[in-house]
C-alpha cells in the first residue's frame, strides 16, 4: 500500500467529531459561539482512553507557527493527533521543534473552532453589534461570493476585490497570485510589512539580499544578538534551543536589547540600549573598529601604504584606500563615522563608552568568524532603515558576510511555479489590473523600496487608512484568510472601523476580532494536519522543505482557503458565465498521470505535486536530497539542500549596483532617485516626507537618526517596549489552555494573566505597586493589565509581552468571551500606526511613550 492510499484509509470520521457535527445547525446566540462551537462527548484536552494508547503512526508534516517553519512528525493514534516532535531528518532545524508546534494540537481540537460556513444577518457592523451569524452550506456560501465577483467585474470594478493573506503555505500561489490576476484585481495584500521588512532593508542595501538570513552559529566565535532573542522568539528558535549550549562553548554571546530577554539571561553580556538609539551604538562601534585598525583586510582592503588614516575628526582621501570586496568605506567614514565616537554615543544609547569600546574591539578581533544576529527590535522603528544598514554593516567591516561563522543567504529551494495564468486573463481583467494597489505603496511618503523598486513592497497596515479615506479607492469585496489584522496591526480601532466594508469573507479555523466584522465566515483547515501544503526555510547552513498532508479527517466542514475553496468558487463562476478561473485550474495536472483535476480535492493534491515536482521527480532533479518519485518523497516528508558553500558572492558577485558590499549604497541611491523621479522631486524631499532628518550624500550611507517617538516625555514618561512570547504562534495561541498555563515561561509574566513590567524606581516614582491593576495610556489608546516591578527592565521603560488582549478569539483567550471582555490588553490597541517608510515596515519598537495609572 502506498503512502497516499494509507492516508486515505486512516482518515475516518471519529466518533467524537460525529457528536460535534450534530450541533452544526445551532444558531449564533448572543456574542458566544453557541451552536457554532463544538460540543464534545469527551474533553479533547484530557488523556486518551487507555485502549487508545498504542504506538500509532508518525506522519511527516510542518509547523507554520512562526517563520522558522520547522519540519515535524506527528503521532496519530486511531485517527487522533497525540504528539508533535521535530523531524529527525530536517537538517535546517537539527531535528528539533519548539513548544509552539505542540500548541497546534490544542488549536486543532479547540472547541471554539468554526465548524460550518456562516452568514451574517445583521447589516450593521461594530464591536458592540450582534453579527447574527447563521449556518449555511458551502454551496450557498460560494454562490454568494461568485455573484459578487461577477457583479464587480460587470461594473468594471474588479480592482475593488482584494485578497488578504496572513500565514500561508506555498500553495498560496493559487489564492494570492493566480486568483486575483484572473479576476482582474491588483490587490493581493500580505502580512509581510507587520513582520520583518525593515530587517531585510539593511542587508539588501549593503549586500543585495532581501530575505531572512541564515547564520553559521556553530562556527561563530562571537555572537552579537541585536534586537533579537534567538532562543526565545526569533526565526530558527528550534535549532537555537538545541545547539545554544554548543554555541556558548565556542563563542562569546552579547545581547543588545533594552529588555533583559531569554538570550540575555544566558549571554556573557547584556547591553541595555535605550529604545530607538541602536543607530548611535552601531555607528560608534564602527568608529572604534576603524580607528583601531580592526577591519578585515581580506574583505574590506587596506590603505595603500598600510598606515591607518582613520583618525577621529579627520577626513580621508578615497584614493588612499584600496577596497577589495566592498564599496565606499572611506566615503562612509567622511560622511558619518569620523565624529561618531563612543563618547558621543554613550549618553544617547544609555551605555558607557568603555563598554562600547570593549565590545566593538572584542567583536572585531575575533572576526571574521563572528555573527551579527539582527532582529526587528533594532530596526522596525520610524527611522529604522538606517539602523538596519548600520547594524548589518558591522558584519561587512569584519568580513563575516558570506563567511564561516557569519551571516549567509542560505541555499535555494527546488520547486516550480504553477502554470502561467496570462492566457486566462480576459479584457475585463486587463482593464482593472493596472489600478494601483490599495495599500498606498509607492506613494510619495511611502516608497516601500522592496528590492530597489518604488512601491515594491506591501504596506499592510496602511490598508485601513486607505479604506477609511477612500484613497486610492474603496474595497467592495475582501477574501481574507489566516489573518486577524484587527488584532495584529497597531492602532486597532482603525481596522474595526475599516472592516465595515461592503463584504468581507473571512476564512479561518477560529473566530477572531476580524471575524466579528465578516459577512461570510468560512471554516478553514489546520495547516499541519488537515490539508496539503508545503514551506521551505533555511537554517544551520541548510535549507529544508516539508510537505503537510491530510492525516486526519478535516475538522467537520473545514476546507483549505488556498486551494479547495478557490475551486468551489471557480465552479460557481463558471456556472455564471465566467469559466476562466476553472479553466485555469484544470491546467494544474497530476505530473504522474497527466490527468486534469475533476474536483477540489484533486486540484489541491495536483497543485502540491506540480509545485514540488523538481524535488520528487528524478527526471527533473536539480539539487539536494534525491527521491525515487512522489511516494518516496511523501514517505520522507522533508527535503534538504546544503550545506551552504561560503564566499559564493565574493569576487564581485554581490547583487548590488557595484557587485560589492556597499558601505556607500549605490543601490539605495538608485532606488531613492527612482522613487523621487516618479514625483519629479528630489531625494531630500522624499526623505522629508518619510520623516527622516538626513539630507544630501549621507542619505546613502548607514548613519544615526534621532529616533522619532510618539508622545511627549512630560505627558507620557515611559518608553514602551513590545516583547514577544516564547509561546506565541504569531498571536494565534491565546485560546489554548497550555498557552495560558505556561505564560510564566516568559520572564516576569504570569499564568492566565497579563502584566506590564517597570523598574521598581519607576513604580515608586509614579505611585503604583507590584500587583496593582493599572491603566496603560498612550497617545492613541489605553488598556488595562497588572503591574509587576522588575529589575530586568531598563529604568524609564515599560515592557509588555504581546499575545493577550483578545476579545473575540475564544472562551480561553478572553476573560469573558460572551461579554467581549479581554484577558488583559492588546499592545496594538495603544500603539500608534506609524511606519518605517523606506521599507514599508510597520514600526513596532522604540516608537511611543505611555503613562501608567492605578485603576
Short mmCIF file of C-alpha atoms in Angstrom, two decimals, residues 470-690:
data_model
loop_
_atom_site.label_atom_id
_atom_site.label_comp_id
_atom_site.label_asym_id
_atom_site.label_seq_id
_atom_site.Cartn_x
_atom_site.Cartn_y
_atom_site.Cartn_z
CA UNK A 470 -11.27 56.19 0.19
CA UNK A 471 -7.72 56.61 -1.13
CA UNK A 472 -7.00 55.36 -3.75
CA UNK A 473 -10.48 53.77 -3.78
CA UNK A 474 -12.90 51.75 -1.67
CA UNK A 475 -12.75 47.97 -1.47
CA UNK A 476 -16.05 46.18 -2.01
CA UNK A 477 -15.12 42.51 -1.59
CA UNK A 478 -12.29 41.13 0.56
CA UNK A 479 -11.31 37.46 0.70
CA UNK A 480 -9.20 37.22 3.86
CA UNK A 481 -7.56 34.07 5.16
CA UNK A 482 -5.44 33.09 8.14
CA UNK A 483 -5.20 36.72 9.25
CA UNK A 484 -6.59 38.92 12.01
CA UNK A 485 -5.45 42.46 11.22
CA UNK A 486 -7.99 43.87 13.70
CA UNK A 487 -5.75 42.41 16.40
CA UNK A 488 -2.27 42.22 14.87
CA UNK A 489 -1.91 45.73 13.41
CA UNK A 490 -1.15 48.83 15.53
CA UNK A 491 -3.95 51.26 16.34
CA UNK A 492 -6.51 48.50 16.09
CA UNK A 493 -9.57 50.73 16.21
CA UNK A 494 -8.79 51.83 12.64
CA UNK A 495 -9.31 48.27 11.44
CA UNK A 496 -12.54 47.97 13.42
CA UNK A 497 -13.83 50.99 11.51
CA UNK A 498 -12.35 49.90 8.17
CA UNK A 499 -13.84 46.42 8.23
CA UNK A 500 -17.31 47.85 7.80
CA UNK A 501 -16.61 47.45 4.06
CA UNK A 502 -19.49 46.17 1.91
CA UNK A 503 -18.49 42.50 2.00
CA UNK A 504 -15.83 40.61 3.97
CA UNK A 505 -15.22 36.86 3.64
CA UNK A 506 -13.08 35.51 6.49
CA UNK A 507 -11.59 32.02 6.09
CA UNK A 508 -10.00 30.93 9.37
CA UNK A 509 -10.02 28.00 11.82
CA UNK A 510 -11.02 30.22 14.78
CA UNK A 511 -13.43 33.07 15.24
CA UNK A 512 -11.47 36.26 15.90
CA UNK A 513 -11.69 40.03 16.09
CA UNK A 514 -11.69 40.28 12.29
CA UNK A 515 -14.33 37.56 12.03
CA UNK A 516 -16.69 39.72 14.06
CA UNK A 517 -16.96 42.04 11.04
CA UNK A 518 -17.31 39.31 8.41
CA UNK A 519 -20.29 38.85 6.12
CA UNK A 520 -19.32 35.25 5.43
CA UNK A 521 -17.33 33.16 7.89
CA UNK A 522 -15.79 30.03 6.36
CA UNK A 523 -14.12 27.25 8.41
CA UNK A 524 -10.51 26.69 7.35
CA UNK A 525 -8.41 23.57 7.72
CA UNK A 526 -5.43 23.43 10.09
CA UNK A 527 -2.25 23.54 8.01
CA UNK A 528 -0.39 20.85 9.98
CA UNK A 529 -2.97 18.08 9.97
CA UNK A 530 -5.88 18.60 7.59
CA UNK A 531 -4.59 19.80 4.22
CA UNK A 532 -1.87 19.63 1.60
CA UNK A 533 0.77 22.33 1.71
CA UNK A 534 4.48 22.97 2.00
CA UNK A 535 7.00 25.52 3.18
CA UNK A 536 10.79 25.87 2.99
CA UNK A 537 13.20 27.69 5.26
CA UNK A 538 16.92 28.00 5.88
CA UNK A 539 18.95 27.27 9.00
CA UNK A 540 22.15 25.62 10.16
CA UNK A 541 23.64 26.35 6.66
CA UNK A 542 20.97 24.10 5.11
CA UNK A 543 17.58 24.63 3.52
CA UNK A 544 14.78 22.21 4.11
CA UNK A 545 11.28 21.87 2.72
CA UNK A 546 8.44 19.94 4.29
CA UNK A 547 5.13 18.79 2.95
CA UNK A 548 1.95 18.52 5.01
CA UNK A 549 -0.94 16.28 4.13
CA UNK A 550 -4.47 15.50 5.40
CA UNK A 551 -3.55 12.88 8.01
CA UNK A 552 -6.87 13.01 9.83
CA UNK A 553 -10.33 13.77 8.55
CA UNK A 554 -10.79 17.52 8.18
CA UNK A 555 -12.48 19.15 11.09
CA UNK A 556 -16.22 18.94 10.32
CA UNK A 557 -16.76 21.04 7.16
CA UNK A 558 -13.45 22.93 7.06
CA UNK A 559 -11.67 23.45 3.73
CA UNK A 560 -8.34 24.82 2.56
CA UNK A 561 -8.72 28.51 1.59
CA UNK A 562 -5.68 28.38 -0.70
CA UNK A 563 -6.99 25.64 -2.95
CA UNK A 564 -10.26 23.80 -2.37
CA UNK A 565 -12.28 26.91 -1.51
CA UNK A 566 -10.98 28.61 -4.64
CA UNK A 567 -12.02 25.60 -6.76
CA UNK A 568 -15.56 25.74 -5.36
CA UNK A 569 -15.77 29.46 -6.17
CA UNK A 570 -14.40 28.78 -9.65
CA UNK A 571 -17.17 26.25 -10.28
CA UNK A 572 -19.81 28.80 -9.31
CA UNK A 573 -18.20 31.45 -11.53
CA UNK A 574 -18.19 29.04 -14.46
CA UNK A 575 -21.89 28.34 -13.94
CA UNK A 576 -22.50 32.09 -14.16
CA UNK A 577 -20.69 32.58 -17.43
CA UNK A 578 -17.11 33.20 -16.31
CA UNK A 579 -15.20 29.90 -16.80
CA UNK A 580 -11.69 31.39 -16.90
CA UNK A 581 -10.71 30.54 -13.33
CA UNK A 582 -11.92 26.95 -13.53
CA UNK A 583 -10.39 26.56 -17.00
CA UNK A 584 -7.08 27.66 -15.49
CA UNK A 585 -7.32 25.32 -12.51
CA UNK A 586 -7.76 22.28 -14.76
CA UNK A 587 -4.36 23.05 -16.34
CA UNK A 588 -2.78 22.08 -13.00
CA UNK A 589 -2.47 18.40 -13.88
CA UNK A 590 -1.15 15.41 -11.98
CA UNK A 591 2.50 15.23 -13.08
CA UNK A 592 2.46 11.42 -12.78
CA UNK A 593 -0.67 10.65 -14.81
CA UNK A 594 -1.27 13.84 -16.79
CA UNK A 595 -4.85 13.79 -15.52
CA UNK A 596 -6.65 17.10 -15.03
CA UNK A 597 -8.38 17.67 -11.66
CA UNK A 598 -12.08 16.84 -11.56
CA UNK A 599 -12.86 18.24 -8.13
CA UNK A 600 -11.48 20.46 -5.37
CA UNK A 601 -9.57 17.72 -3.57
CA UNK A 602 -7.79 16.59 -6.74
CA UNK A 603 -6.88 20.20 -7.54
CA UNK A 604 -5.26 20.59 -4.11
CA UNK A 605 -3.27 17.36 -4.48
CA UNK A 606 -2.17 18.06 -8.06
CA UNK A 607 -1.14 21.60 -7.14
CA UNK A 608 1.29 20.43 -4.45
CA UNK A 609 2.62 17.65 -6.68
CA UNK A 610 3.17 20.12 -9.51
CA UNK A 611 4.98 22.72 -7.43
CA UNK A 612 7.24 20.09 -5.85
CA UNK A 613 7.93 18.06 -8.99
CA UNK A 614 11.58 19.21 -9.26
CA UNK A 615 12.14 17.64 -5.83
CA UNK A 616 10.46 14.25 -6.20
CA UNK A 617 10.70 13.58 -9.95
CA UNK A 618 14.11 12.01 -10.79
CA UNK A 619 13.85 13.38 -14.35
CA UNK A 620 13.76 16.97 -13.01
CA UNK A 621 16.40 16.59 -10.27
CA UNK A 622 18.45 19.74 -9.68
CA UNK A 623 19.94 19.69 -6.19
CA UNK A 624 19.62 18.42 -2.65
CA UNK A 625 18.17 15.11 -1.48
CA UNK A 626 17.19 12.62 -4.21
CA UNK A 627 13.90 10.73 -4.30
CA UNK A 628 12.55 7.94 -6.43
CA UNK A 629 9.17 9.51 -7.15
CA UNK A 630 6.26 11.10 -5.30
CA UNK A 631 5.59 8.27 -2.88
CA UNK A 632 9.24 8.10 -1.89
CA UNK A 633 9.29 11.82 -1.15
CA UNK A 634 5.96 11.69 0.69
CA UNK A 635 7.29 8.91 2.89
CA UNK A 636 10.29 11.07 3.83
CA UNK A 637 8.23 14.24 4.19
CA UNK A 638 11.26 16.53 4.09
CA UNK A 639 13.86 17.61 1.52
CA UNK A 640 17.26 19.04 2.43
CA UNK A 641 19.65 21.15 0.41
CA UNK A 642 23.12 22.18 1.52
CA UNK A 643 25.37 22.77 3.31
CA UNK A 644 25.97 26.29 2.08
CA UNK A 645 29.24 26.94 0.25
CA UNK A 646 30.80 30.08 1.70
CA UNK A 647 32.14 33.10 -0.21
CA UNK A 648 29.95 32.48 -3.26
CA UNK A 649 29.35 36.21 -3.65
CA UNK A 650 32.88 37.35 -3.04
CA UNK A 651 34.74 38.39 -6.15
CA UNK A 652 32.16 40.92 -7.35
CA UNK A 653 29.08 38.70 -7.12
CA UNK A 654 27.00 40.62 -4.58
CA UNK A 655 23.62 41.60 -6.05
CA UNK A 656 24.27 45.33 -5.65
CA UNK A 657 24.86 48.02 -8.25
CA UNK A 658 28.62 47.63 -7.83
CA UNK A 659 28.70 43.87 -7.26
CA UNK A 660 30.32 44.57 -3.88
CA UNK A 661 29.24 45.02 -0.28
CA UNK A 662 28.24 48.69 -0.26
CA UNK A 663 29.04 50.97 2.68
CA UNK A 664 28.08 53.80 0.34
CA UNK A 665 24.96 52.31 -1.18
CA UNK A 666 24.75 52.97 -4.89
CA UNK A 667 21.84 50.54 -4.78
CA UNK A 668 19.90 52.72 -2.33
CA UNK A 669 20.84 55.85 -4.26
CA UNK A 670 19.39 54.42 -7.46
CA UNK A 671 16.21 53.30 -5.66
CA UNK A 672 15.63 56.65 -3.94
CA UNK A 673 16.35 58.62 -7.08
CA UNK A 674 13.97 56.38 -9.00
CA UNK A 675 11.19 56.96 -6.48
CA UNK A 676 11.85 60.72 -6.42
CA UNK A 677 11.72 60.73 -10.22
CA UNK A 678 8.16 59.41 -10.16
CA UNK A 679 7.14 62.60 -8.37
CA UNK A 680 9.52 64.99 -10.18
CA UNK A 681 11.15 65.89 -6.90
CA UNK A 682 14.41 65.40 -5.01
CA UNK A 683 15.63 62.63 -2.74
CA UNK A 684 15.79 65.18 0.08
CA UNK A 685 12.10 65.97 -0.39
CA UNK A 686 11.22 62.26 -0.31
CA UNK A 687 13.19 61.70 2.89
CA UNK A 688 11.49 64.68 4.49
CA UNK A 689 8.10 63.21 3.55
CA UNK A 690 9.22 59.91 5.10
#
